[in-house]
Amino acid sequence: MRGVPFHAKVARLEYCLPERVESNEQLLQENPDWKLEKIVQKTGITQRYLAAPEQTAADLCVEATEKLFAKAPVDRQEIDALLFCTQSPDFVLPTSACIIQNRLGLPTKTAAFDFNLGCSGFVYGLALAGSMIEAGLSESVLLLCGDTYTKYIDPHDRTCRPIFSDAGTATWIRRSERPLLGPFDLGTDGSGYGNLIVPNRGARAAKNSGSSDTALHMDGASVFMFTMNAVPKNVRGLLAKAGMEPGQVDSFFFHQASRVVLDAIEQNLQLPPEKVVRELEDVGNTVSSTIPIALKRSAEGGRLQPGQRVLLCGFGVGYSWGSCLLEWSGEESRP
Amino acid sequence: MVDVRAVVAQALGLSPESLPENANMETVPEWDSFGHLSVLLALDKVTQGKAKGMPGLAKATSVEKISALLRENGLNP
């Protein structure tokens, strides 16, 4: 990071949630055999947001970006890269980011592409955006993260339905005079791909032709064990790379998977509970949007202050994981 | 030596006596997908962090299978 002529910073974030809210009581009405109290004890989630049938992740991200443009001192003609992290694209092809570039009225000089990651996606997106800026390829990048997993979930799936929620986020990353983003530590273990999967919607689905099962499947126990193994190692590796101790980090923003996952990480790393941000009770697990939503809410609530050094860590489907350090510089806004 | 039956029972909020020797996810109502996470956490704690590195533990959904895995991994003689 030192020695590069350009640096990157997170300049502003916004998010968009669908209008439709689903309470746990509604879940219970549809699934009277579910033990709601026990589910909430593990998930820590009391309601979720559901995209409307015609509403896509791209729609949610476009709305989040328009909010961002309304508040940030940025001319949309200055945007030179648009990165869209989603596993719920509008179409198999073309790339949703190309459609979003046009919808947002971004200049044709904009580099636009999708990348297919889930809960690690925001950290990967920051790594991509930061690298493009440091390389001199970009100066002003929009990172959009959005998903509508609820459309993949079987209504009677007790593992997935109480957890996942829909959202779209927009993060503006721009050139900075000094390094505020990084280092990064990224990783992958594709041997676990089958433990969180929509098996019958891609090209590989041809081998399962005849199956009507197009739902999301999650082996919660296997994903949980992956998390317990990978995340503490990832965080320790990042801190070692940065030459820092956990006590030097002001707040930890982990992917908001569920309460039981956050509890396990917090205990494993022996982190003070007050330093581990939790923003999932009323919004659910919004996949790659959980970290930017938590950052935004923390900034708005005054918990996240300029000059603070925070650790971001995303992990999940793939398996894929990544963490980074971020010095918060405050949100840039219109005078 | 890990008393798997006792660990599983405690994780599920049950008394060890109420848990049959051959208890599994199919026969114990409390041992559902969420209960299984509690079992995994408890096993990891009692093995001082070694259990989470054991391949196959997530899919071991009976006292018998968990005991066998612990034996195979040298955690229970």
Short mmCIF file of C-alpha atoms in Angstrom, two decimals, chain B residues 20-77:
data_model
loop_
_atom_site.label_atom_id
_atom_site.label_comp_id
_atom_site.label_asym_id
_atom_site.label_seq_id
_atom_site.Cartn_x
_atom_site.Cartn_y
_atom_site.Cartn_z
CA PRO B 20 -31.07 -42.48 24.91
CA GLU B 21 -27.66 -44.02 24.12
CA ASN B 22 -28.57 -44.06 20.42
CA ALA B 23 -30.01 -40.53 20.38
CA ASN B 24 -29.99 -38.74 17.03
CA MET B 25 -31.58 -35.82 15.24
CA GLU B 26 -34.46 -37.95 14.05
CA THR B 27 -35.50 -39.12 17.49
CA VAL B 28 -34.87 -36.10 19.73
CA PRO B 29 -37.22 -33.16 18.98
CA GLU B 30 -34.85 -30.64 20.60
CA TRP B 31 -32.05 -31.79 18.30
CA ASP B 32 -33.13 -29.85 15.21
CA SER B 33 -30.93 -27.82 12.86
CA PHE B 34 -30.63 -25.00 15.38
CA GLY B 35 -30.06 -27.41 18.27
CA HIS B 36 -27.29 -29.00 16.24
CA LEU B 37 -25.40 -25.70 16.21
CA SER B 38 -25.50 -25.73 20.02
CA VAL B 39 -24.18 -29.30 19.99
CA LEU B 40 -21.31 -28.33 17.69
CA LEU B 41 -20.39 -25.33 19.83
CA ALA B 42 -20.47 -27.44 22.99
CA LEU B 43 -18.28 -30.12 21.41
CA ASP B 44 -15.78 -27.51 20.29
CA LYS B 45 -15.65 -26.05 23.76
CA VAL B 46 -15.18 -29.37 25.52
CA THR B 47 -12.41 -30.36 23.08
CA GLN B 48 -10.72 -26.98 23.53
CA GLY B 49 -11.24 -25.89 19.96
CA LYS B 50 -10.21 -29.13 18.30
CA ALA B 51 -13.68 -30.27 17.23
CA LYS B 52 -14.19 -27.52 14.67
CA GLY B 53 -11.25 -28.84 12.67
CA MET B 54 -12.72 -32.33 12.39
CA PRO B 55 -14.04 -33.06 8.89
CA GLY B 56 -17.50 -34.58 8.99
CA LEU B 57 -18.50 -33.36 12.43
CA ALA B 58 -21.18 -31.03 11.05
CA LYS B 59 -22.90 -34.02 9.45
CA ALA B 60 -22.55 -36.28 12.52
CA THR B 61 -26.09 -36.15 13.82
CA SER B 62 -26.16 -38.92 16.41
CA VAL B 63 -24.36 -39.65 19.67
CA GLU B 64 -22.94 -42.76 18.06
CA LYS B 65 -21.54 -40.95 15.01
CA ILE B 66 -20.07 -38.13 17.10
CA SER B 67 -18.41 -40.62 19.44
CA ALA B 68 -16.93 -42.50 16.48
CA LEU B 69 -15.56 -39.28 14.96
CA LEU B 70 -13.97 -38.22 18.23
CA ARG B 71 -12.37 -41.66 18.49
CA GLU B 72 -11.07 -41.51 14.92
CA ASN B 73 -9.54 -38.12 15.61
CA GLY B 74 -7.85 -39.30 18.78
CA LEU B 75 -10.01 -37.20 21.08
CA ASN B 76 -11.74 -40.09 22.76
CA PRO B 77 -9.72 -43.25 23.37
#
